[in-house]
Tab-separated table of C-alpha atoms in Angstrom:
chain	number	residue	atom	x	y	z
Z	1	MET	CA	24.180	6.728	-36.007
Z	2	ILE	CA	23.771	4.075	-33.558
Z	3	PHE	CA	20.123	2.777	-32.562
Z	4	ASP	CA	19.242	1.289	-28.995
Z	5	LYS	CA	18.113	-2.410	-30.604
Z	6	VAL	CA	16.312	-2.507	-27.116
Z	7	LYS	CA	12.351	-1.890	-27.644
Z	8	LYS	CA	10.873	-3.212	-24.357
Z	9	PHE	CA	13.030	-3.798	-21.308
Z	10	ASP	CA	9.888	-4.677	-18.532
Z	11	ILE	CA	8.784	-6.496	-15.001
Z	12	ILE	CA	5.853	-8.432	-14.933
Z	13	PHE	CA	5.152	-10.024	-11.725
Z	14	ASP	CA	2.835	-13.163	-11.790
Z	15	SER	CA	-0.417	-11.251	-10.211
Z	16	PRO	CA	-4.024	-13.154	-9.886
Z	17	GLU	CA	-5.260	-9.531	-10.960
Z	18	ILE	CA	-3.008	-7.524	-13.557
Z	19	ASP	CA	-4.431	-4.294	-13.033
Z	20	SER	CA	-3.520	-4.430	-9.505
Z	21	PRO	CA	-0.108	-4.350	-7.965
Z	22	PRO	CA	0.488	-7.548	-6.342
Z	23	VAL	CA	1.232	-8.103	-2.001
Z	24	PHE	CA	2.980	-10.213	-0.795
Z	25	SER	CA	4.010	-11.510	3.374
Z	26	SER	CA	6.776	-13.276	4.821
Z	27	GLY	CA	7.621	-16.446	3.381
Z	28	ASP	CA	5.696	-15.881	0.111
Z	29	VAL	CA	7.247	-16.820	-3.008
Z	30	VAL	CA	7.651	-13.472	-5.457
Z	31	SER	CA	7.720	-14.922	-8.871
Z	32	GLY	CA	7.456	-13.095	-12.431
Z	33	LYS	CA	9.140	-12.768	-15.780
Z	34	VAL	CA	11.440	-10.124	-17.171
Z	35	VAL	CA	10.387	-9.169	-20.761
Z	36	LEU	CA	12.982	-8.075	-23.359
Z	37	GLU	CA	12.074	-7.221	-26.713
Z	38	LEU	CA	15.109	-6.334	-29.580
Z	39	GLY	CA	14.774	-4.631	-33.013
Z	40	GLY	CA	17.581	-6.640	-33.793
Z	41	GLU	CA	20.083	-8.922	-33.096
Z	42	SER	CA	22.140	-8.299	-29.992
Z	43	LYS	CA	24.852	-9.129	-27.490
Z	44	ILE	CA	24.126	-9.716	-23.710
Z	45	GLU	CA	26.644	-9.715	-21.416
Z	46	SER	CA	24.735	-10.527	-18.407
Z	47	LEU	CA	20.770	-9.960	-16.915
Z	48	LYS	CA	20.994	-9.876	-13.059
Z	49	LEU	CA	18.163	-9.753	-10.825
Z	50	HIS	CA	18.355	-7.879	-7.220
Z	51	ALA	CA	15.319	-8.086	-4.566
Z	52	GLU	CA	15.679	-5.215	-1.952
Z	53	GLY	CA	13.826	-4.277	1.154
Z	54	PHE	CA	14.555	-1.450	3.057
Z	55	ALA	CA	13.339	0.480	5.817
Z	56	LYS	CA	14.935	4.363	5.747
Z	57	VAL	CA	14.782	7.372	7.789
Z	58	HIS	CA	15.979	10.482	7.177
Z	59	TRP	CA	15.305	14.745	7.655
Z	60	THR	CA	17.293	17.453	8.040
Z	61	GLU	CA	17.285	20.076	10.899
Z	62	SER	CA	18.846	23.625	10.332
Z	63	ARG	CA	19.704	26.091	12.953
Z	64	SER	CA	20.226	29.708	12.212
Z	65	ALA	CA	22.056	32.418	14.023
Z	66	GLY	CA	20.403	35.806	13.022
Z	67	SER	CA	20.056	36.108	9.481
Z	68	SER	CA	22.670	32.838	8.540
Z	69	THR	CA	22.791	29.901	9.140
Z	70	ALA	CA	24.988	28.055	11.697
Z	71	TYR	CA	24.847	24.514	11.121
Z	72	THR	CA	23.261	22.108	9.139
Z	73	GLN	CA	22.266	18.305	10.756
Z	74	ASN	CA	21.139	15.125	8.702
Z	75	TYR	CA	19.318	12.675	10.423
Z	76	SER	CA	19.376	9.242	9.057
Z	77	ASP	CA	19.184	5.461	9.184
Z	78	GLU	CA	18.174	2.245	7.468
Z	79	VAL	CA	17.285	-1.209	8.516
Z	80	GLU	CA	17.407	-4.179	5.485
Z	81	TYR	CA	14.429	-6.904	5.137
Z	82	LEU	CA	15.441	-8.063	1.937
Z	83	ASN	CA	18.827	-8.923	-0.169
Z	84	ARG	CA	18.703	-11.218	-2.834
Z	85	ARG	CA	20.501	-11.765	-6.177
Z	86	GLU	CA	19.930	-13.587	-9.028
Z	87	VAL	CA	21.569	-14.291	-12.422
Z	88	LEU	CA	18.922	-14.637	-15.109
Z	89	LEU	CA	21.370	-14.702	-18.025
Z	90	GLN	CA	25.191	-15.260	-18.516
Z	91	ALA	CA	27.455	-17.535	-19.952
Z	92	ASP	CA	29.229	-20.150	-17.871
Z	93	ASN	CA	32.223	-19.257	-19.990
Z	94	GLY	CA	32.431	-15.864	-19.893
Z	95	GLU	CA	31.815	-15.368	-23.631
Z	96	LEU	CA	28.831	-12.755	-24.792
Z	97	THR	CA	25.346	-14.262	-25.248
Z	98	LEU	CA	24.058	-13.595	-28.784
Z	99	LEU	CA	20.113	-13.134	-28.515
Z	100	PRO	CA	18.312	-12.731	-31.702
Z	101	ALA	CA	15.571	-9.956	-32.755
Z	102	GLY	CA	12.064	-10.526	-30.957
Z	103	ARG	CA	10.785	-10.871	-27.606
Z	104	HIS	CA	12.627	-13.122	-24.476
Z	105	GLU	CA	11.252	-13.550	-21.432
Z	106	PHE	CA	12.990	-14.932	-18.503
Z	107	PRO	CA	11.412	-16.178	-15.261
Z	108	PHE	CA	12.110	-15.701	-11.819
Z	109	SER	CA	11.743	-16.789	-8.495
Z	110	PHE	CA	12.342	-16.286	-5.138
Z	111	GLN	CA	11.053	-16.669	-1.467
Z	112	LEU	CA	10.675	-14.057	1.123
Z	113	PRO	CA	12.372	-14.342	4.601
Z	114	GLU	CA	9.819	-16.668	6.863
Z	115	GLU	CA	10.833	-14.807	9.711
Z	116	THR	CA	8.562	-11.473	10.073
Z	117	LEU	CA	8.793	-8.260	7.960
Z	118	VAL	CA	7.407	-5.144	8.429
Z	119	THR	CA	4.324	-4.087	6.103
Z	120	SER	CA	5.055	-1.249	3.051
Z	121	PHE	CA	4.923	2.463	4.095
Z	122	GLU	CA	4.864	5.932	2.963
Z	123	GLY	CA	5.794	8.585	5.869
Z	124	LYS	CA	6.682	12.301	6.107
Z	125	HIS	CA	10.371	11.723	7.337
Z	126	GLY	CA	10.675	7.772	6.138
Z	127	SER	CA	9.619	5.042	4.480
Z	128	ILE	CA	9.319	1.060	4.126
Z	129	ARG	CA	9.603	0.167	0.674
Z	130	TYR	CA	10.417	-3.200	-1.413
Z	131	TRP	CA	11.201	-3.873	-5.111
Z	132	VAL	CA	12.913	-5.822	-7.748
Z	133	LYS	CA	15.632	-4.458	-9.604
Z	134	VAL	CA	16.938	-5.805	-13.140
Z	135	LYS	CA	20.353	-4.528	-14.605
Z	136	LEU	CA	20.690	-5.311	-18.552
Z	137	HIS	CA	24.747	-5.044	-19.216
Z	138	ARG	CA	25.883	-5.148	-22.811
Z	139	PRO	CA	29.251	-4.150	-24.378
Z	140	TRP	CA	30.003	-0.597	-25.274
Z	141	SER	CA	26.738	0.226	-24.059
Z	142	THR	CA	25.046	2.355	-21.013
Z	143	VAL	CA	23.535	-0.576	-18.222
Z	144	ARG	CA	20.020	-0.524	-18.884
Z	145	LYS	CA	17.906	-0.465	-15.214
Z	146	ILE	CA	14.469	-1.008	-14.403
Z	147	LYS	CA	13.031	-1.304	-11.070
Z	148	LYS	CA	9.400	-2.420	-10.260
Z	149	GLU	CA	8.032	-2.106	-6.100
Z	150	PHE	CA	5.893	-4.473	-4.652
Z	151	THR	CA	3.460	-4.651	-1.402
Z	152	VAL	CA	4.350	-6.187	1.648
Z	153	ILE	CA	1.458	-6.771	4.165
Z	154	GLU	CA	2.516	-8.344	7.284
Z	155	PRO	CA	-0.769	-9.918	8.862
Z	156	ILE	CA	-2.120	-8.786	12.088
Z	157	ASP	CA	-4.720	-11.329	13.101
Z	158	ILE	CA	-6.853	-9.775	15.576
Z	159	ASN	CA	-7.942	-13.087	17.504
Z	160	THR	CA	-5.692	-13.081	20.017
Z	161	PRO	CA	-6.208	-12.768	23.330
Z	162	ALA	CA	-3.832	-9.608	23.682
Z	163	LEU	CA	-6.278	-8.020	21.013
Z	164	LEU	CA	-9.215	-9.524	22.160
Z	165	ALA	CA	-8.825	-7.547	25.603
Z	166	PRO	CA	-10.986	-4.949	26.900
Z	167	GLN	CA	-9.765	-1.588	27.157
Z	168	ALA	CA	-10.529	0.864	30.237
Z	169	GLY	CA	-9.337	3.749	32.058
Z	170	THR	CA	-10.514	6.792	33.954
Z	171	LYS	CA	-9.218	10.276	34.501
Z	172	GLU	CA	-10.368	13.173	36.670
Z	173	LYS	CA	-8.792	16.895	36.751
Z	174	ASN	CA	-9.655	20.322	38.172
Z	175	ALA	CA	-10.865	22.859	36.167
Z	176	ARG	CA	-9.138	26.103	37.478
Z	177	VAL	CA	-8.577	29.671	35.719
Z	178	TRP	CA	-5.277	31.493	37.752
Z	179	TYR	CA	-6.765	30.913	41.266
Z	180	ARG	CA	-9.978	30.174	40.918
Z	181	ASN	CA	-11.376	26.345	40.935
Z	182	PHE	CA	-14.283	25.511	39.224
Z	183	GLY	CA	-14.717	22.115	40.337
Z	184	GLN	CA	-13.775	18.488	38.963
Z	185	VAL	CA	-14.048	17.036	35.532
Z	186	SER	CA	-13.819	12.810	35.460
Z	187	VAL	CA	-13.921	10.855	32.673
Z	188	THR	CA	-14.628	6.725	32.169
Z	189	ALA	CA	-14.560	4.864	28.962
Z	190	LYS	CA	-14.162	1.379	27.739
Z	191	ILE	CA	-13.983	-0.269	24.684
Z	192	ASP	CA	-14.944	-3.813	24.146
Z	193	ARG	CA	-11.160	-5.016	22.470
Z	194	LYS	CA	-8.057	-3.297	21.298
Z	195	GLY	CA	-7.391	-4.487	18.097
Z	196	TYR	CA	-9.917	-3.796	15.187
Z	197	THR	CA	-9.913	-3.383	11.071
Z	198	PRO	CA	-10.258	-0.594	9.223
Z	199	GLY	CA	-14.311	0.062	8.460
Z	200	GLU	CA	-15.097	-1.578	11.896
Z	201	VAL	CA	-17.184	0.824	14.141
Z	202	ILE	CA	-15.972	1.404	17.775
Z	203	PRO	CA	-18.712	1.410	20.501
Z	204	VAL	CA	-17.513	3.549	23.010
Z	205	PHE	CA	-18.791	3.378	26.310
Z	206	ALA	CA	-17.629	6.531	28.537
Z	207	GLU	CA	-19.399	8.652	31.535
Z	208	PHE	CA	-18.891	11.640	31.764
Z	209	ASP	CA	-19.177	13.778	35.769
Z	210	ASN	CA	-19.468	17.627	35.281
Z	211	SER	CA	-19.162	19.121	38.853
Z	212	THR	CA	-18.091	22.470	37.586
Z	213	SER	CA	-20.051	25.429	37.264
Z	214	ARG	CA	-19.741	25.736	33.476
Z	215	SER	CA	-20.997	23.399	30.579
Z	216	ILE	CA	-18.170	20.986	28.981
Z	217	VAL	CA	-18.272	19.073	25.487
Z	218	PRO	CA	-17.215	15.568	25.507
Z	219	LYS	CA	-15.253	14.239	22.524
Z	220	ALA	CA	-13.710	11.306	21.171
Z	221	TYR	CA	-11.017	11.032	18.237
Z	222	ILE	CA	-8.822	7.981	16.504
Z	223	THR	CA	-5.241	9.844	16.175
Z	224	GLN	CA	-2.362	8.045	13.862
Z	225	THR	CA	1.050	8.248	15.314
Z	226	GLN	CA	3.697	8.117	13.233
Z	227	THR	CA	7.264	7.972	14.748
Z	228	PHE	CA	10.933	8.265	12.954
Z	229	ILE	CA	14.194	7.275	15.175
Z	230	ALA	CA	17.778	8.098	14.003
Z	231	ARG	CA	20.912	7.953	15.936
Z	232	GLY	CA	18.978	8.764	19.096
Z	233	THR	CA	16.922	11.549	17.748
Z	234	MET	CA	12.975	11.224	17.179
Z	235	LYS	CA	10.346	12.992	14.858
Z	236	GLN	CA	6.673	12.061	15.354
Z	237	LYS	CA	3.875	13.004	13.178
Z	238	ARG	CA	1.121	12.728	14.746
Z	239	ALA	CA	-3.061	12.741	12.733
Z	240	VAL	CA	-6.749	12.754	13.339
Z	241	VAL	CA	-8.510	10.187	11.245
Z	242	ALA	CA	-11.923	10.118	13.138
Z	243	THR	CA	-14.213	12.265	15.089
Z	244	LEU	CA	-16.851	11.865	17.330
Z	245	CYS	CA	-18.452	14.769	19.115
Z	246	GLY	CA	-21.365	14.394	21.672
Z	247	ASP	CA	-23.771	16.831	23.233
Z	248	PRO	CA	-22.604	19.655	25.990
Z	249	VAL	CA	-23.151	18.315	29.446
Z	250	GLY	CA	-24.268	21.077	31.606
Z	251	ALA	CA	-22.944	22.130	35.312
Z	252	ARG	CA	-23.422	19.702	38.347
Z	253	ARG	CA	-24.581	16.933	35.594
Z	254	ARG	CA	-23.687	13.571	34.148
Z	255	GLU	CA	-23.521	12.336	30.912
Z	256	THR	CA	-23.574	9.125	29.587
Z	257	TRP	CA	-22.407	7.096	26.138
Z	258	HIS	CA	-24.173	3.877	25.679
Z	259	GLY	CA	-21.912	2.443	22.843
Z	260	ARG	CA	-21.670	5.972	20.386
Z	261	ALA	CA	-20.404	4.627	17.524
Z	262	ILE	CA	-16.856	5.945	15.953
Z	263	LYS	CA	-16.631	4.495	12.654
Z	264	ILE	CA	-12.673	3.113	11.249
Z	265	PRO	CA	-11.608	4.955	7.707
Z	266	PRO	CA	-9.226	3.488	5.266
Z	267	VAL	CA	-6.051	3.466	6.914
Z	268	GLY	CA	-2.908	1.418	7.271
Z	269	PRO	CA	-2.273	-1.764	9.540
Z	270	SER	CA	0.219	-0.500	12.796
Z	271	ILE	CA	3.393	-0.904	12.603
Z	272	LEU	CA	4.761	-2.198	16.331
Z	273	GLN	CA	7.826	-4.249	15.259
Z	274	CYS	CA	10.500	-1.901	13.060
Z	275	ARG	CA	13.339	-0.743	14.503
Z	276	ILE	CA	13.133	3.106	13.346
Z	277	ILE	CA	9.535	3.590	12.058
Z	278	LYS	CA	6.962	2.670	13.990
Z	279	VAL	CA	2.667	3.280	13.227
Z	280	GLU	CA	0.292	3.791	16.155
Z	281	TYR	CA	-3.425	4.211	16.831
Z	282	THR	CA	-5.021	5.532	19.799
Z	283	LEU	CA	-8.521	6.191	20.962
Z	284	LYS	CA	-8.913	9.563	22.989
Z	285	VAL	CA	-11.886	10.693	24.642
Z	286	CYS	CA	-11.735	13.960	25.614
Z	287	VAL	CA	-13.732	16.909	27.185
Z	288	ASP	CA	-13.386	20.665	26.678
Z	289	VAL	CA	-13.672	22.472	29.242
Z	290	PRO	CA	-13.868	26.232	28.425
Z	291	GLY	CA	-10.997	28.423	30.049
Z	292	THR	CA	-8.771	25.320	31.249
Z	293	SER	CA	-6.730	22.607	29.408
Z	294	LYS	CA	-8.223	19.859	27.649
Z	295	LEU	CA	-8.913	15.969	29.871
Z	296	CYS	CA	-8.070	13.437	27.588
Z	297	LEU	CA	-8.185	9.450	28.503
Z	298	GLU	CA	-6.425	7.477	25.633
Z	299	LEU	CA	-7.008	4.055	24.787
Z	300	PRO	CA	-4.701	1.744	22.670
Z	301	LEU	CA	-5.882	0.372	19.416
Z	302	VAL	CA	-3.867	-2.190	17.073
Z	303	MET	CA	-5.123	-1.820	13.402
Z	304	GLY	CA	-4.709	-5.341	12.115
Z	305	THR	CA	-5.269	-7.110	8.632
Z	306	ILE	CA	-7.553	-9.875	9.965
Z	307	PRO	CA	-10.981	-9.341	10.903
Z	308	LEU	CA	-13.168	-10.326	13.960
Z	309	HIS	CA	-13.820	-14.175	13.276
Z	310	PRO	CA	-17.357	-14.839	14.641
Z	311	PHE	CA	-16.674	-17.351	16.816
Z	312	GLY	CA	-13.491	-15.796	18.121
Z	313	SER	CA	-9.354	-16.393	17.659
Z	314	ARG	CA	-8.783	-19.127	15.510
Z	315	THR	CA	-5.284	-19.612	17.203
Z	316	SER	CA	-6.800	-19.357	20.552
Z	317	SER	CA	-8.381	-21.983	22.922
Z	318	VAL	CA	-12.211	-21.987	23.539
Z	319	SER	CA	-11.317	-21.827	27.568
Z	320	SER	CA	-9.160	-18.303	26.956
Z	321	GLN	CA	-12.024	-17.025	24.922
Z	322	TYR	CA	-14.465	-17.657	27.427
Z	323	SER	CA	-12.176	-15.897	29.880
Z	324	VAL	CA	-11.718	-12.772	28.191
Z	325	ASN	CA	-15.916	-12.904	27.854
Z	326	LEU	CA	-16.292	-12.908	31.776
Z	327	GLU	CA	-13.482	-10.252	32.183
Z	328	TRP	CA	-15.429	-8.130	29.695
Z	329	LEU	CA	-18.922	-8.956	31.970
Z	330	ARG	CA	-17.060	-8.415	35.166
Z	331	MET	CA	-16.400	-4.859	33.757
Z	332	ALA	CA	-20.089	-4.112	33.136
Z	333	ILE	CA	-21.642	-5.816	36.092
Z	334	ALA	CA	-20.300	-5.959	39.977
Z	335	GLU	CA	-18.844	-9.471	40.780
Z	336	GLN	CA	-21.332	-9.897	43.540
Z	337	PRO	CA	-24.826	-8.252	42.663
Z	338	GLU	CA	-26.533	-7.550	45.855
Z	339	PRO	CA	-30.072	-8.986	46.070
Z	340	PRO	CA	-32.749	-7.293	45.547
Z	341	PRO	CA	-35.052	-5.936	48.391
Z	342	ASP	CA	-38.171	-7.489	49.749
Z	343	TYR	CA	-41.426	-6.326	48.100
Z	344	SER	CA	-42.906	-5.044	51.549
Z	345	SER	CA	-39.998	-3.017	51.985
Z	346	VAL	CA	-40.303	-1.293	48.534
Z	347	VAL	CA	-44.523	-0.821	48.085
Z	348	THR	CA	-46.614	0.543	50.389
Z	349	ASP	CA	-50.101	-1.683	50.683
Z	350	GLU	CA	-51.876	1.732	48.854
Z	351	GLU	CA	-50.001	1.765	46.422
Z	352	ALA	CA	-50.498	-1.955	46.000
Z	353	VAL	CA	-54.574	-1.441	45.539
Z	354	GLN	CA	-53.709	1.222	43.335
Z	355	ASN	CA	-51.138	-0.939	41.439
Z	356	ALA	CA	-53.968	-3.944	41.177
Z	357	ASN	CA	-56.807	-1.266	39.973
Z	358	ALA	CA	-54.794	-0.041	37.702
Z	359	ALA	CA	-53.812	-3.463	35.938
Z	360	THR	CA	-57.791	-4.258	35.134
Z	361	THR	CA	-57.932	-0.714	33.379
Z	362	THR	CA	-57.154	1.009	30.340
Z	363	ALA	CA	-54.165	3.569	29.731
Z	364	PRO	CA	-55.640	7.031	29.467
Z	365	ALA	CA	-56.435	7.865	25.963
Z	366	GLY	CA	-54.318	11.685	26.659
Z	367	ARG	CA	-51.336	9.339	27.401
Z	368	PRO	CA	-48.516	9.301	25.201
Z	369	ASP	CA	-47.293	5.773	24.278
Z	370	GLU	CA	-43.617	4.703	25.297
Z	371	ASP	CA	-40.557	5.855	22.955
Z	372	LEU	CA	-39.205	3.199	21.711
Z	373	THR	CA	-37.155	3.795	19.017
Z	374	GLY	CA	-34.104	3.554	20.270
Z	375	ILE	CA	-34.179	0.694	22.086
Z	376	LEU	CA	-31.496	-1.111	19.553
Z	377	GLU	CA	-29.146	1.695	20.013
Z	378	ARG	CA	-28.747	0.785	23.318
Z	379	PRO	CA	-26.036	-2.440	24.295
Z	380	LEU	CA	-28.107	-5.339	26.162
Z	381	MET	CA	-25.978	-4.821	29.324
Z	382	ALA	CA	-26.574	-1.091	29.680
Z	383	TYR	CA	-30.430	-2.570	30.142
Z	384	VAL	CA	-29.148	-5.517	32.441
Z	385	GLN	CA	-27.503	-2.512	35.079
Z	386	GLU	CA	-30.445	-0.469	34.460
Z	387	PHE	CA	-33.141	-3.473	35.805
Z	388	ARG	CA	-30.865	-4.449	38.185
Z	389	PHE	CA	-32.298	-3.036	41.458
Z	390	ARG	CA	-35.614	-2.318	40.395
Z	391	PRO	CA	-38.678	-3.964	43.043
Z	392	PRO	CA	-40.357	-7.141	41.462
Z	393	PRO	CA	-43.373	-6.352	39.540
Z	394	VAL	CA	-46.501	-5.901	40.906
Z	395	TYR	CA	-49.210	-8.519	41.530
Z	396	SER	CA	-52.523	-8.602	41.775
Z	397	GLU	CA	-55.508	-10.685	42.997
Z	398	VAL	CA	-58.114	-12.076	40.347
Z	399	ARG	CA	-61.249	-14.367	41.222
Z	400	LEU	CA	-61.610	-16.676	38.625
Z	401	PRO	CA	-64.996	-15.616	36.423
Z	402	SER	CA	-68.282	-17.638	36.439
Z	403	PRO	CA	-68.951	-20.667	35.453
Z	404	LEU	CA	-65.770	-22.114	36.077
Z	405	ALA	CA	-65.991	-20.264	39.964
Z	406	ASN	CA	-68.763	-22.678	40.717
Z	407	ASP	CA	-65.913	-25.964	39.872
Z	408	PRO	CA	-65.165	-27.314	43.463
Z	409	SER	CA	-61.781	-28.179	41.581
Z	410	LEU	CA	-60.879	-24.826	40.331
Z	411	ARG	CA	-61.863	-22.830	43.623
Z	412	GLY	CA	-59.019	-20.816	44.269
Z	413	SER	CA	-57.203	-17.427	43.479
Z	414	LEU	CA	-54.848	-17.197	40.569
Z	415	PHE	CA	-52.055	-14.669	40.818
Z	416	LEU	CA	-50.949	-13.051	38.017
Z	417	CYS	CA	-48.065	-10.850	37.637
């Protein structure tokens, strides 16, 4: 009876955290060691390492004709990102290498390509995988193979002008059922930027105008779309990863979202550089109209890996960041705001006297205090717009009390706002 003398054959990556798998990006050096433990003296022909990285797509479509299958068609495609071979053990003269019993370690090291790689991914119809495969060749024995995967995450920095740009849009439709027209529904929405990272909260600013005779329900979704392409044919898989539901908007009414929050769950980054696999995200602001189709406004999102820098992008200039901020302000406020109206044209003489008397008296005991609990939940720009067109505050004439009124240097009137 012949016993295999190989007790242990394993690949160990050099990783700061032993319990977690290593993560790399383009240009990084992947290093580790191959551990070979022998129970006795053994002859080795060669020990070869092969590092590979592929994006692969595959699915099958079958067409049936009655009770039998008419034909079956396979769709597949592949893109290579890494193909590196390295010999860890092999005699130069072609002879066998004799290894004694015990533990043997063979270090390896190679650099990932400098050009942009694609993030590791596992989908329904395809995957993007990177791995290291080692083959042990011995005379008169089968080839021993081991394979271990590692993760590649291509960094996406959201601190760039393109991903810091605000996203906004408007969409409307007529709510109809057969020949009857119920009126028009419109939705306007905007978000402060295009790039986000998982775990962040997206404040949604939206306005829903319901001119129909029925109530509508506003909602917002974050959707993930996986696209697989092979031989000119495309397969897509969509999933909703986050949901936000608003209060119903009655007939002939309007509802505004002042930064309603929708949180991004732990999802993978966007994949936009691969030819056969794409992962894209979208924020959909929708309106459910009973009896008719849904109205949806889509705003593109990019899930990045480098979070927002406190002072803006580390790669963009200060002037570009400033221009982005100005563009966001222009979306909230008109470029040339009209001046406030004249005080005399807004407040009559009787109202001025009543306001002056009210300023010197206390509020009635039965009047409830103003509720300020939600003041921190609204953005600053909402208050700027709310108070833009209000008239100046009412002022009243108050005489200085005695004995200061007897002082000639202090004679006159004091106007208090």
